[in-house]
Each structure stands twice: as structure tokens, then as C-alpha cells.
Amino acid sequence: MPRIVVIGAGVSGLTCALLLAKQSKDNAVTVVAKHMPGDYDVEYTSPWAGANVLPMALEKDSRYERRTWPELRRLAAEVPESGIHFQRARVLRRKQDYQANGEFKGALSDGLFACSPWYKDVMDNYRELPSSELPEGIHSGCEFTSVCINTAIYLSWLVSQLAAHGVVFKRAVLRHISEAAGMHHTGQKADIVINASGLLACKLGGVMDSAVIPARGQIIVVRNECPDLGYMVSTSGSDDGDGDEMCYTMTRALGGGTILGGTYQKGNWDSQPDPNIAVRIMKRVVDNYPQLTGGKGIEAFSIIRHGVGLRPFRNGGARIEKEKLEDGTWVVHNYGHAGWGYQASYGCAEHVLELISIPQTSAPQPATMADR
Ligand code: FAD
């Protein structure tokens, strides 16, 4: 019976644990984590995400998002208690973010804002917006069917699925990755450790990955919903921010409120919401979508909370690879998913399972993905 310890109870660790538990009832899985679903801590990214599916990889790196979409779509269609529902997504490309040849030159350099993106053949009901539907200052845009994930419910749902499959949870703070193999619930040494420690991979002994830095995301969760708006929107930048601010909204399933965003501040560890940024976020949203507050301005937002999450950005892309520790334990790393941890979660976890099943005789094979 393979004994497996998963470090981390964010979306990356929980999804790996779920695929392992479903793969075989012989897989004996323990999840060890400092933070668990239900906690709100700036070191723990997953609860802070919107979250939705807006494909961000470049085409060459799109494997993880392509593989994840069918499962998230299935959950939205068939498993309402997972907290995922369908929502139309609208991507708006600002004129100043494009060169004359149509190439994207904005600060958020990812596949999302490409004109003619690869995901037009993957996401359902994709259409380019006719010029009659483009707001002022917008070069072009597209719309497609996507999902919005109520992360508070989805993370808890993952825990309940794992419990039903016999996965055991342990709270612990590891100082060094070599401690993990000794944490298996059977009391015996684990055969394999999966490292899904997210942003804290830069601080975990034996990993200390200096390529991992925070990409600070400030958001506001409000009670306002706007059925007339009917879609989630994301623009390629903002006129009044520092190049690392954008305008996006999405309404979570099951009464989770509407997320207003946001920022993408690389290297910024500040856990406190900045009031000036908060005002800019709200103003941008009501300027573009006054319907959200019934035309009454930002004062009419009913605020649930201001929040800051730190995306686990990794220079060079996510680390999904196998490594043998000095004590002989095999570790499969799965961290550094920046702003796309949910929308690539199943694809990344599948890759982790592939690495576990392949006998390791050669050097580890890194897999990277473009960052948001
Ligand atoms: P985490 O959720 O941080 O989990 C790490 C786990 O490892 C925790 O349980 C932690 O306690 C544990 N851990 C770490 N170190 C130790 C240790 N030493 N000992 C014990 N346990 C340890 N993604 C999308 O796909 N779509 C979106 O729309 C989206 N929007 C976002 C919006 C914002 C504002 C933010 C902040 C993020 C967004 N993301 C989005 C990104 C997504 O949230 C992250 O990519 C994802 O949550 C990373 O998950 P993770 O499991 O790798 O890390």
C-alpha cells in the first residue's frame, strides 16, 4: 500500500490528494498543512482567489489549463454543492496595450489577452465582440462560457471528498521538507511526499526556492450582484493604476458575493488592504458597470470585506518535478501557480500522478507554464 504525504491544503495539495485517493483505494494519503480550509491567512493563498477560469498560459504551456477545464465544467454542470457555477466571461483588450500588428504589449503578459487566443477552440461559446459592443477605448474583446468558483465552499467540498475517500488530515508546521515523510498517519515512513506548499516554498527548509515571490492581489468582496451584467469581466490594464492594477469582477455561486479586483504586485508582501487602492478598484468598477450599485456610485457598495492574497508567483514558471532527498525520500513538487492555481489544478495534479508512477532513473524533468 503506497504511503503518501501531501504537504499543503490549498487547491494544489487537495486536488493532488483527491486524484491519488480516487486512483486507488490502496493509496494511503495524509495531508499535512499549517493552514486548512476555513482559515484566512495571508500566507495561505487559496481562500483569497476569486476564482474563475480565464486561460492565461501561452499556447505552448496550455496543457494544464486544457486538462482542467473539462473537470471544472463537469462540476459546474453536475455537482452544484461544489460551489462552482457557470458564468459568461468577457475579456476586454485596451487600445494602448496593443502594437499596430495586434501583438499584446501590456504589463500583464500572458495568453489571456492575445487577439485570437488558443483557448477560442477550448472554451464553450467563444465569440469575438463586434465593434458595436466594445466600450470606449477598447481595441477588441471576446466572450465565452466559463465558471466562477466560490472558494470557501469549493475548498471545503474538496476536504469532504477526501474524508469520504479515507484521506487523513494533520495540522503541522514543517521546518524542513525531510520532516514530511515521518508524518504519515500510519506511523510508518511515507514512500512519497508531494510538496504543494505554495508561496511558502520560498521559506520551507530543504526547498527555499528563491524564484518564488508573492504577486499581491488586493480585492473587495461585496454583497451587490447584478443579474443584468450577467458576465465576469477582465480588462488588460487600468488608466489610473501603476501598471499592476486591472479591473475585474465576478459573482460567486451560492451567495458568495461579488469580487471586485484588483492588483498584481510582484514582490509585495504587504498583508494589509491599501485604502487608496480599494477606492480605485471600486471606482473603476462603477465607472464601467454603474448597474452594480444601481447608478448610486461606490457609496452604494455593501462591503463584506477587504482582502489581500499573495499569489505564489515563480520566476520561470511553476515547479512540477520529482526530486530525491538525501535521506532517499522521493518528493514531487507542485507549487508556483501564480494566478492560475484553480484553473490548472486538475492538469497539474495529473502531471504529479504521472511523475509518481514513472520509475525515476534519470534527472527530474521540469515542467513550466507562463505566469500571469
Ligand atoms: P496555498 O493555497 O497557499 O496552499 C499552500 C498550503 O501549504 C497551505 O495549506 C499551507 O499551510 C501549506 N504549507 C506551506 N508551507 C508549509 C509548511 N512549512 N508546513 C506545513 N504546511 C505548509 N487562480 C485561478 O485559477 N483563478 C483565479 O481567478 C484566481 N484569482 C486569484 C485572485 C487573487 C486575489 C489571488 C490572491 C489568487 C488568485 N488565483 C486564482 C491564484 C490561486 O489562488 C493560487 O494559484 C492557488 O490558490 C495556489 O494554491 P496552492 O495550493 O499552491 O497554495
GROMACS .gro file of C-alpha atoms and ligand atoms in nm:
model
  425
    1MET     CA    1   0.000   0.000   0.000
    2PRO     CA    2   0.175   0.321  -0.112
    3ARG     CA    3   0.203   0.573   0.170
    4ILE     CA    4   0.186   0.931   0.050
    5VAL     CA    5   0.217   1.258   0.242
    6VAL     CA    6   0.088   1.574   0.075
    7ILE     CA    7   0.225   1.899   0.218
    8GLY     CA    8  -0.039   2.168   0.176
    9ALA     CA    9  -0.418   2.203   0.192
   10GLY     CA   10  -0.456   2.468  -0.074
   11VAL     CA   11  -0.619   2.389  -0.406
   12SER     CA   12  -0.294   2.231  -0.536
   13GLY     CA   13  -0.243   1.988  -0.248
   14LEU     CA   14  -0.611   1.898  -0.210
   15THR     CA   15  -0.652   1.827  -0.582
   16CYS     CA   16  -0.343   1.602  -0.584
   17ALA     CA   17  -0.477   1.419  -0.278
   18LEU     CA   18  -0.816   1.375  -0.447
   19LEU     CA   19  -0.673   1.227  -0.766
   20LEU     CA   20  -0.450   0.994  -0.562
   21ALA     CA   21  -0.739   0.882  -0.343
   22LYS     CA   22  -0.958   0.821  -0.648
   23GLN     CA   23  -0.678   0.646  -0.839
   24SER     CA   24  -0.670   0.353  -0.597
   25LYS     CA   25  -0.807   0.275  -0.254
   26ASP     CA   26  -0.463   0.132  -0.183
   27ASN     CA   27  -0.313   0.481  -0.185
   28ALA     CA   28  -0.289   0.580   0.182
   29VAL     CA   29  -0.283   0.958   0.178
   30THR     CA   30  -0.212   1.204   0.463
   31VAL     CA   31  -0.249   1.579   0.407
   32VAL     CA   32  -0.021   1.781   0.637
   33ALA     CA   33  -0.070   2.156   0.648
   34LYS     CA   34  -0.015   2.468   0.851
   35HIS     CA   35  -0.338   2.618   0.713
   36MET     CA   36  -0.660   2.437   0.628
   37PRO     CA   37  -0.984   2.538   0.453
   38GLY     CA   38  -1.171   2.771   0.687
   39ASP     CA   39  -0.855   2.968   0.772
   40TYR     CA   40  -0.789   3.317   0.634
   41ASP     CA   41  -0.418   3.396   0.648
   42VAL     CA   42  -0.208   3.594   0.406
   43GLU     CA   43   0.037   3.300   0.383
   44TYR     CA   44  -0.246   3.080   0.253
   45THR     CA   45  -0.349   3.189  -0.096
   46SER     CA   46  -0.634   2.964  -0.200
   47PRO     CA   47  -0.922   3.117   0.002
   48TRP     CA   48  -0.849   3.464  -0.138
   49ALA     CA   49  -0.887   3.376  -0.506
   50GLY     CA   50  -1.196   3.493  -0.698
   51ALA     CA   51  -1.184   3.245  -0.854
   52ASN     CA   52  -1.270   3.191  -1.216
   53VAL     CA   53  -1.131   3.036  -1.534
   54LEU     CA   54  -0.964   3.287  -1.764
   55PRO     CA   55  -0.694   3.091  -1.951
   56MET     CA   56  -0.356   3.261  -1.910
   57ALA     CA   57  -0.091   3.029  -2.041
   58LEU     CA   58   0.076   3.074  -2.374
   59GLU     CA   59  -0.032   2.805  -2.617
   60LYS     CA   60   0.289   2.603  -2.574
   61ASP     CA   61   0.222   2.580  -2.200
   62SER     CA   62  -0.154   2.535  -2.215
   63ARG     CA   63  -0.164   2.165  -2.121
   64TYR     CA   64  -0.263   2.219  -1.756
   65GLU     CA   65  -0.549   2.456  -1.829
   66ARG     CA   66  -0.678   2.247  -2.119
   67ARG     CA   67  -0.685   1.938  -1.896
   68THR     CA   68  -0.856   2.117  -1.606
   69TRP     CA   69  -1.142   2.285  -1.790
   70PRO     CA   70  -1.347   1.967  -1.859
   71GLU     CA   71  -1.349   1.874  -1.490
   72LEU     CA   72  -1.445   2.222  -1.368
   73ARG     CA   73  -1.717   2.233  -1.634
   74ARG     CA   74  -1.843   1.892  -1.518
   75LEU     CA   75  -1.854   2.009  -1.156
   76ALA     CA   76  -2.048   2.322  -1.255
   77ALA     CA   77  -2.295   2.117  -1.456
   78GLU     CA   78  -2.338   1.816  -1.229
   79VAL     CA   79  -2.219   1.895  -0.875
   80PRO     CA   80  -2.379   2.220  -0.754
   81GLU     CA   81  -2.266   2.154  -0.396
   82SER     CA   82  -1.904   2.203  -0.509
   83GLY     CA   83  -1.971   2.580  -0.519
   84ILE     CA   84  -1.892   2.622  -0.889
   85HIS     CA   85  -2.135   2.778  -1.133
   86PHE     CA   86  -2.129   2.880  -1.496
   87GLN     CA   87  -2.080   3.244  -1.584
   88ARG     CA   88  -2.005   3.416  -1.911
   89ALA     CA   89  -1.657   3.571  -1.919
   90ARG     CA   90  -1.578   3.888  -2.109
   91VAL     CA   91  -1.217   3.984  -2.181
   92LEU     CA   92  -1.156   4.344  -2.290
   93ARG     CA   93  -0.832   4.445  -2.463
   94ARG     CA   94  -0.745   4.813  -2.423
   95LYS     CA   95  -0.611   5.001  -2.726
   96GLN     CA   96  -0.292   5.117  -2.552
   97ASP     CA   97  -0.194   4.757  -2.465
   98TYR     CA   98  -0.151   4.652  -2.829
   99GLN     CA   99   0.102   4.723  -3.101
  100ALA     CA  100  -0.011   4.813  -3.452
  101ASN     CA  101   0.030   4.447  -3.556
  102GLY     CA  102  -0.213   4.342  -3.282
  103GLU     CA  103   0.056   4.199  -3.053
  104PHE     CA  104  -0.007   4.242  -2.680
  105LYS     CA  105   0.240   4.478  -2.508
  106GLY     CA  106   0.062   4.526  -2.175
  107ALA     CA  107   0.219   4.467  -1.834
  108LEU     CA  108   0.016   4.152  -1.771
  109SER     CA  109   0.195   3.949  -2.034
  110ASP     CA  110   0.004   3.627  -2.060
  111GLY     CA  111  -0.207   3.435  -2.305
  112LEU     CA  112  -0.535   3.575  -2.176
  113PHE     CA  113  -0.519   3.900  -2.372
  114ALA     CA  114  -0.387   3.763  -2.702
  115CYS     CA  115  -0.601   3.859  -3.002
  116SER     CA  116  -0.705   3.522  -3.147
  117PRO     CA  117  -0.609   3.318  -2.836
  118TRP     CA  118  -0.560   2.939  -2.835
  119TYR     CA  119  -0.848   2.899  -2.591
  120LYS     CA  120  -1.103   3.008  -2.852
  121ASP     CA  121  -1.115   2.641  -2.954
  122VAL     CA  122  -1.141   2.514  -2.596
  123MET     CA  123  -1.386   2.738  -2.411
  124ASP     CA  124  -1.753   2.692  -2.499
  125ASN     CA  125  -1.950   2.950  -2.700
  126TYR     CA  126  -1.645   3.165  -2.775
  127ARG     CA  127  -1.709   3.475  -2.981
  128GLU     CA  128  -1.515   3.790  -3.064
  129LEU     CA  129  -1.716   4.100  -2.973
  130PRO     CA  130  -1.840   4.309  -3.265
  131SER     CA  131  -1.726   4.674  -3.257
  132SER     CA  132  -2.082   4.776  -3.166
  133GLU     CA  133  -2.038   4.602  -2.830
  134LEU     CA  134  -1.698   4.746  -2.743
  135PRO     CA  135  -1.678   5.014  -2.471
  136GLU     CA  136  -1.482   5.331  -2.547
  137GLY     CA  137  -1.102   5.285  -2.551
  138ILE     CA  138  -1.126   4.912  -2.609
  139HIS     CA  139  -0.937   4.768  -2.905
  140SER     CA  140  -1.121   4.434  -2.912
  141GLY     CA  141  -1.265   4.174  -2.684
  142CYS     CA  142  -1.412   3.829  -2.657
  143GLU     CA  143  -1.672   3.639  -2.461
  144PHE     CA  144  -1.704   3.272  -2.368
  145THR     CA  145  -1.868   3.042  -2.118
  146SER     CA  146  -1.660   2.996  -1.805
  147VAL     CA  147  -1.713   2.923  -1.437
  148CYS     CA  148  -1.680   3.111  -1.111
  149ILE     CA  149  -1.570   2.916  -0.805
  150ASN     CA  150  -1.686   3.007  -0.455
  151THR     CA  151  -1.353   2.914  -0.299
  152ALA     CA  152  -1.485   2.898   0.058
  153ILE     CA  153  -1.729   2.627  -0.050
  154TYR     CA  154  -1.509   2.452  -0.306
  155LEU     CA  155  -1.212   2.403  -0.069
  156SER     CA  156  -1.444   2.262   0.198
  157TRP     CA  157  -1.608   2.039  -0.062
  158LEU     CA  158  -1.265   1.903  -0.158
  159VAL     CA  159  -1.199   1.825   0.211
  160SER     CA  160  -1.529   1.640   0.237
  161GLN     CA  161  -1.450   1.437  -0.077
  162LEU     CA  162  -1.111   1.347   0.067
  163ALA     CA  163  -1.259   1.247   0.402
  164ALA     CA  164  -1.505   1.022   0.218
  165HIS     CA  165  -1.210   0.855   0.045
  166GLY     CA  166  -1.027   0.791   0.372
  167VAL     CA  167  -0.766   1.066   0.344
  168VAL     CA  168  -0.633   1.176   0.684
  169PHE     CA  169  -0.563   1.543   0.772
  170LYS     CA  170  -0.292   1.662   1.013
  171ARG     CA  171  -0.212   2.014   1.124
  172ALA     CA  172   0.161   2.075   1.144
  173VAL     CA  173   0.422   2.334   1.057
  174LEU     CA  174   0.719   2.176   0.884
  175ARG     CA  175   1.054   2.345   0.920
  176HIS     CA  176   1.224   2.116   0.668
  177ILE     CA  177   1.084   1.907   0.386
  178SER     CA  178   1.260   1.598   0.520
  179GLU     CA  179   1.020   1.600   0.819
  180ALA     CA  180   0.723   1.521   0.593
  181ALA     CA  181   0.796   1.152   0.535
  182GLY     CA  182   0.770   1.093   0.910
  183MET     CA  183   0.422   1.248   0.928
  184HIS     CA  184   0.222   0.966   0.768
  185HIS     CA  185  -0.087   0.868   0.967
  186THR     CA  186   0.017   0.500   0.981
  187GLY     CA  187   0.326   0.594   1.179
  188GLN     CA  188   0.539   0.438   0.907
  189LYS     CA  189   0.768   0.632   0.677
  190ALA     CA  190   0.596   0.765   0.363
  191ASP     CA  191   0.705   0.631   0.024
  192ILE     CA  192   0.649   0.962  -0.145
  193VAL     CA  193   0.597   1.325  -0.047
  194ILE     CA  194   0.412   1.581  -0.257
  195ASN     CA  195   0.518   1.937  -0.192
  196ALA     CA  196   0.225   2.173  -0.257
  197SER     CA  197   0.341   2.443  -0.017
  198GLY     CA  198   0.255   2.736  -0.246
  199LEU     CA  199   0.418   3.067  -0.162
  200LEU     CA  200   0.586   2.920   0.147
  201ALA     CA  201   0.807   2.705  -0.078
  202CYS     CA  202   1.041   3.004  -0.057
  203LYS     CA  203   1.072   2.951   0.320
  204LEU     CA  204   1.047   2.572   0.365
  205GLY     CA  205   1.383   2.421   0.467
  206GLY     CA  206   1.533   2.195   0.201
  207VAL     CA  207   1.336   2.381  -0.070
  208MET     CA  208   1.394   2.755  -0.003
  209ASP     CA  209   1.307   2.835  -0.363
  210SER     CA  210   1.420   3.195  -0.419
  211ALA     CA  211   1.237   3.205  -0.755
  212VAL     CA  212   0.906   3.211  -0.562
  213ILE     CA  213   0.777   3.557  -0.474
  214PRO     CA  214   0.434   3.699  -0.391
  215ALA     CA  215   0.218   3.865  -0.654
  216ARG     CA  216  -0.006   4.065  -0.423
  217GLY     CA  217  -0.375   4.065  -0.506
  218GLN     CA  218  -0.599   4.316  -0.332
  219ILE     CA  219  -0.972   4.259  -0.365
  220ILE     CA  220  -1.306   4.364  -0.219
  221VAL     CA  221  -1.595   4.124  -0.163
  222VAL     CA  222  -1.935   4.293  -0.184
  223ARG     CA  223  -2.296   4.182  -0.145
  224ASN     CA  224  -2.404   4.364  -0.462
  225GLU     CA  225  -2.491   4.142  -0.753
  226CYS     CA  226  -2.604   4.249  -1.091
  227PRO     CA  227  -2.805   3.999  -1.288
  228ASP     CA  228  -2.818   4.247  -1.577
  229LEU     CA  229  -2.442   4.249  -1.608
  230GLY     CA  230  -2.456   3.873  -1.648
  231TYR     CA  231  -2.087   3.820  -1.708
  232MET     CA  232  -1.747   3.833  -1.540
  233VAL     CA  233  -1.523   4.093  -1.690
  234SER     CA  234  -1.147   4.139  -1.705
  235THR     CA  235  -0.959   4.424  -1.873
  236SER     CA  236  -0.599   4.424  -1.990
  237GLY     CA  237  -0.493   4.712  -1.761
  238SER     CA  238  -0.609   5.034  -1.596
  239ASP     CA  239  -0.558   5.404  -1.671
  240ASP     CA  240  -0.526   5.520  -1.313
  241GLY     CA  241  -0.307   5.246  -1.156
  242ASP     CA  242   0.062   5.163  -1.161
  243GLY     CA  243   0.058   4.912  -1.445
  244ASP     CA  244  -0.002   4.631  -1.198
  245GLU     CA  245  -0.369   4.714  -1.147
  246MET     CA  246  -0.664   4.596  -1.351
  247CYS     CA  247  -1.041   4.590  -1.340
  248TYR     CA  248  -1.227   4.266  -1.290
  249THR     CA  249  -1.549   4.141  -1.135
  250MET     CA  250  -1.710   3.803  -1.083
  251THR     CA  251  -2.008   3.684  -0.882
  252ARG     CA  252  -1.953   3.370  -0.674
  253ALA     CA  253  -2.200   3.085  -0.659
  254LEU     CA  254  -2.432   3.018  -0.364
  255GLY     CA  255  -2.445   3.367  -0.216
  256GLY     CA  256  -2.068   3.417  -0.211
  257GLY     CA  257  -2.097   3.782  -0.315
  258THR     CA  258  -1.918   3.965  -0.594
  259ILE     CA  259  -1.540   4.001  -0.611
  260LEU     CA  260  -1.402   4.337  -0.725
  261GLY     CA  261  -1.038   4.338  -0.829
  262GLY     CA  262  -0.762   4.402  -0.828
  263THR     CA  263  -0.386   4.420  -0.823
  264TYR     CA  264  -0.093   4.204  -0.933
  265GLN     CA  265   0.201   4.348  -0.737
  266LYS     CA  266   0.507   4.133  -0.771
  267GLY     CA  267   0.743   4.118  -0.473
  268ASN     CA  268   0.496   4.296  -0.241
  269TRP     CA  269   0.435   4.111   0.089
  270ASP     CA  270   0.200   4.371   0.241
  271SER     CA  271  -0.089   4.185   0.401
  272GLN     CA  272  -0.299   4.495   0.473
  273PRO     CA  273  -0.550   4.635   0.223
  274ASP     CA  274  -0.440   4.974   0.091
  275PRO     CA  275  -0.738   5.215   0.119
  276ASN     CA  276  -0.632   5.417  -0.187
  277ILE     CA  277  -0.615   5.105  -0.400
  278ALA     CA  278  -0.952   4.996  -0.262
  279VAL     CA  279  -1.112   5.323  -0.374
  280ARG     CA  280  -0.953   5.294  -0.718
  281ILE     CA  281  -1.083   4.937  -0.756
  282MET     CA  282  -1.438   5.036  -0.663
  283LYS     CA  283  -1.435   5.350  -0.880
  284ARG     CA  284  -1.315   5.157  -1.185
  285VAL     CA  285  -1.589   4.903  -1.142
  286VAL     CA  286  -1.872   5.156  -1.106
  287ASP     CA  287  -1.737   5.374  -1.387
  288ASN     CA  288  -1.756   5.076  -1.620
  289TYR     CA  289  -2.057   4.899  -1.469
  290PRO     CA  290  -2.274   5.155  -1.286
  291GLN     CA  291  -2.555   4.896  -1.275
  292LEU     CA  292  -2.373   4.714  -0.993
  293THR     CA  293  -2.473   4.986  -0.747
  294GLY     CA  294  -2.787   5.095  -0.928
  295GLY     CA  295  -2.617   5.410  -1.056
  296LYS     CA  296  -2.552   5.530  -0.699
  297GLY     CA  297  -2.169   5.524  -0.706
  298ILE     CA  298  -1.922   5.348  -0.480
  299GLU     CA  299  -2.104   5.455  -0.164
  300ALA     CA  300  -2.374   5.204  -0.253
  301PHE     CA  301  -2.141   4.905  -0.233
  302SER     CA  302  -2.231   4.681   0.060
  303ILE     CA  303  -1.886   4.557   0.161
  304ILE     CA  304  -1.839   4.212   0.312
  305ARG     CA  305  -1.462   4.250   0.345
  306HIS     CA  306  -1.145   4.393   0.200
  307GLY     CA  307  -0.883   4.128   0.135
  308VAL     CA  308  -0.527   4.065   0.027
  309GLY     CA  309  -0.398   3.736  -0.110
  310LEU     CA  310  -0.043   3.666  -0.219
  311ARG     CA  311  -0.027   3.463  -0.539
  312PRO     CA  312   0.264   3.216  -0.545
  313PHE     CA  313   0.445   3.360  -0.847
  314ARG     CA  314   0.756   3.170  -0.960
  315ASN     CA  315   1.012   3.316  -1.198
  316GLY     CA  316   1.048   3.061  -1.477
  317GLY     CA  317   0.706   2.908  -1.417
  318ALA     CA  318   0.553   2.653  -1.180
  319ARG     CA  319   0.771   2.373  -1.047
  320ILE     CA  320   0.625   2.032  -1.116
  321GLU     CA  321   0.910   1.785  -1.092
  322LYS     CA  322   1.049   1.493  -0.899
  323GLU     CA  323   1.346   1.510  -0.663
  324LYS     CA  324   1.523   1.256  -0.440
  325LEU     CA  325   1.612   1.389  -0.096
  326GLU     CA  326   1.940   1.299   0.074
  327ASP     CA  327   1.757   1.052   0.301
  328GLY     CA  328   1.627   0.868  -0.008
  329THR     CA  329   1.268   1.004   0.005
  330TRP     CA  330   1.112   1.093  -0.330
  331VAL     CA  331   0.941   1.429  -0.344
  332VAL     CA  332   0.718   1.554  -0.625
  333HIS     CA  333   0.697   1.933  -0.620
  334ASN     CA  334   0.381   2.111  -0.732
  335TYR     CA  335   0.398   2.480  -0.647
  336GLY     CA  336   0.435   2.826  -0.800
  337HIS     CA  337   0.099   2.855  -0.981
  338ALA     CA  338   0.076   3.233  -0.954
  339GLY     CA  339  -0.274   3.348  -1.062
  340TRP     CA  340  -0.393   3.023  -1.220
  341GLY     CA  341  -0.385   2.761  -0.941
  342TYR     CA  342  -0.755   2.670  -0.969
  343GLN     CA  343  -0.793   2.676  -1.344
  344ALA     CA  344  -0.491   2.444  -1.386
  345SER     CA  345  -0.540   2.236  -1.070
  346TYR     CA  346  -0.650   1.907  -1.228
  347GLY     CA  347  -0.396   1.925  -1.510
  348CYS     CA  348  -0.112   1.985  -1.263
  349ALA     CA  349  -0.231   1.708  -1.032
  350GLU     CA  350  -0.246   1.468  -1.326
  351HIS     CA  351   0.115   1.552  -1.402
  352VAL     CA  352   0.208   1.484  -1.040
  353LEU     CA  353   0.049   1.139  -1.064
  354GLU     CA  354   0.240   1.068  -1.385
  355LEU     CA  355   0.566   1.156  -1.212
  356ILE     CA  356   0.485   0.924  -0.923
  357SER     CA  357   0.413   0.629  -1.145
  358ILE     CA  358   0.720   0.664  -1.369
  359PRO     CA  359   1.023   0.483  -1.222
  360GLN     CA  360   1.280   0.757  -1.168
  361THR     CA  361   1.614   0.664  -1.312
  362SER     CA  362   1.705   0.985  -1.491
  363ALA     CA  363   1.723   1.353  -1.397
  364PRO     CA  364   1.399   1.529  -1.299
  365GLN     CA  365   1.204   1.685  -1.584
  366PRO     CA  366   1.080   2.033  -1.501
  367ALA     CA  367   0.752   2.150  -1.648
  368THR     CA  368   0.688   2.519  -1.664
  369MET     CA  369   0.395   2.737  -1.750
  370ALA     CA  370   0.388   3.104  -1.839
  371ASP     CA  371   0.299   3.328  -1.549
  372ARG     CA  372   0.021   3.571  -1.521
  373FAD     P1  373  -0.186   2.772  -0.098
  373FAD     O1  374  -0.330   2.787  -0.116
  373FAD     O2  375  -0.111   2.888  -0.043
  373FAD     O3  376  -0.163   2.646  -0.004
  373FAD     C1  377  -0.037   2.615   0.048
  373FAD     C2  378  -0.055   2.512   0.158
  373FAD     O4  379   0.075   2.468   0.200
  373FAD     C3  380  -0.125   2.567   0.282
  373FAD     O5  381  -0.210   2.470   0.337
  373FAD     C4  382  -0.009   2.593   0.376
  373FAD     O6  383  -0.045   2.593   0.513
  373FAD     C5  384   0.080   2.475   0.342
  373FAD     N1  385   0.218   2.493   0.385
  373FAD     C6  386   0.311   2.574   0.330
  373FAD     N2  387   0.427   2.563   0.396
  373FAD     C7  388   0.406   2.475   0.496
  373FAD     C8  389   0.487   2.422   0.600
  373FAD     N3  390   0.614   2.461   0.615
  373FAD     N4  391   0.434   2.332   0.685
  373FAD     C9  392   0.305   2.293   0.671
  373FAD     N5  393   0.224   2.339   0.575
  373FAD    C10  394   0.274   2.429   0.489
  373FAD     N6  395  -0.638   3.124  -0.956
  373FAD    C11  396  -0.723   3.084  -1.054
  373FAD     O7  397  -0.708   2.974  -1.108
  373FAD     N7  398  -0.826   3.164  -1.095
  373FAD    C12  399  -0.848   3.288  -1.039
  373FAD     O8  400  -0.943   3.357  -1.075
  373FAD    C13  401  -0.760   3.331  -0.938
  373FAD     N8  402  -0.777   3.452  -0.881
  373FAD    C14  403  -0.694   3.491  -0.780
  373FAD    C15  404  -0.718   3.614  -0.717
  373FAD    C16  405  -0.641   3.653  -0.611
  373FAD    C17  406  -0.668   3.786  -0.543
  373FAD    C18  407  -0.538   3.568  -0.563
  373FAD    C19  408  -0.456   3.607  -0.444
  373FAD    C20  409  -0.512   3.447  -0.625
  373FAD    C21  410  -0.588   3.409  -0.736
  373FAD     N9  411  -0.566   3.287  -0.801
  373FAD    C22  412  -0.653   3.245  -0.899
  373FAD    C23  413  -0.447   3.207  -0.775
  373FAD    C24  414  -0.473   3.090  -0.682
  373FAD     O9  415  -0.539   3.135  -0.568
  373FAD    C25  416  -0.338   3.026  -0.644
  373FAD    O10  417  -0.265   2.991  -0.759
  373FAD    C26  418  -0.362   2.899  -0.561
  373FAD    O11  419  -0.451   2.924  -0.456
  373FAD    C27  420  -0.233   2.841  -0.506
  373FAD    O12  421  -0.270   2.728  -0.431
  373FAD     P2  422  -0.164   2.639  -0.354
  373FAD    O13  423  -0.237   2.522  -0.303
  373FAD    O14  424  -0.047   2.614  -0.444
  373FAD    O15  425  -0.111   2.732  -0.236
   0.00000   0.00000   0.00000
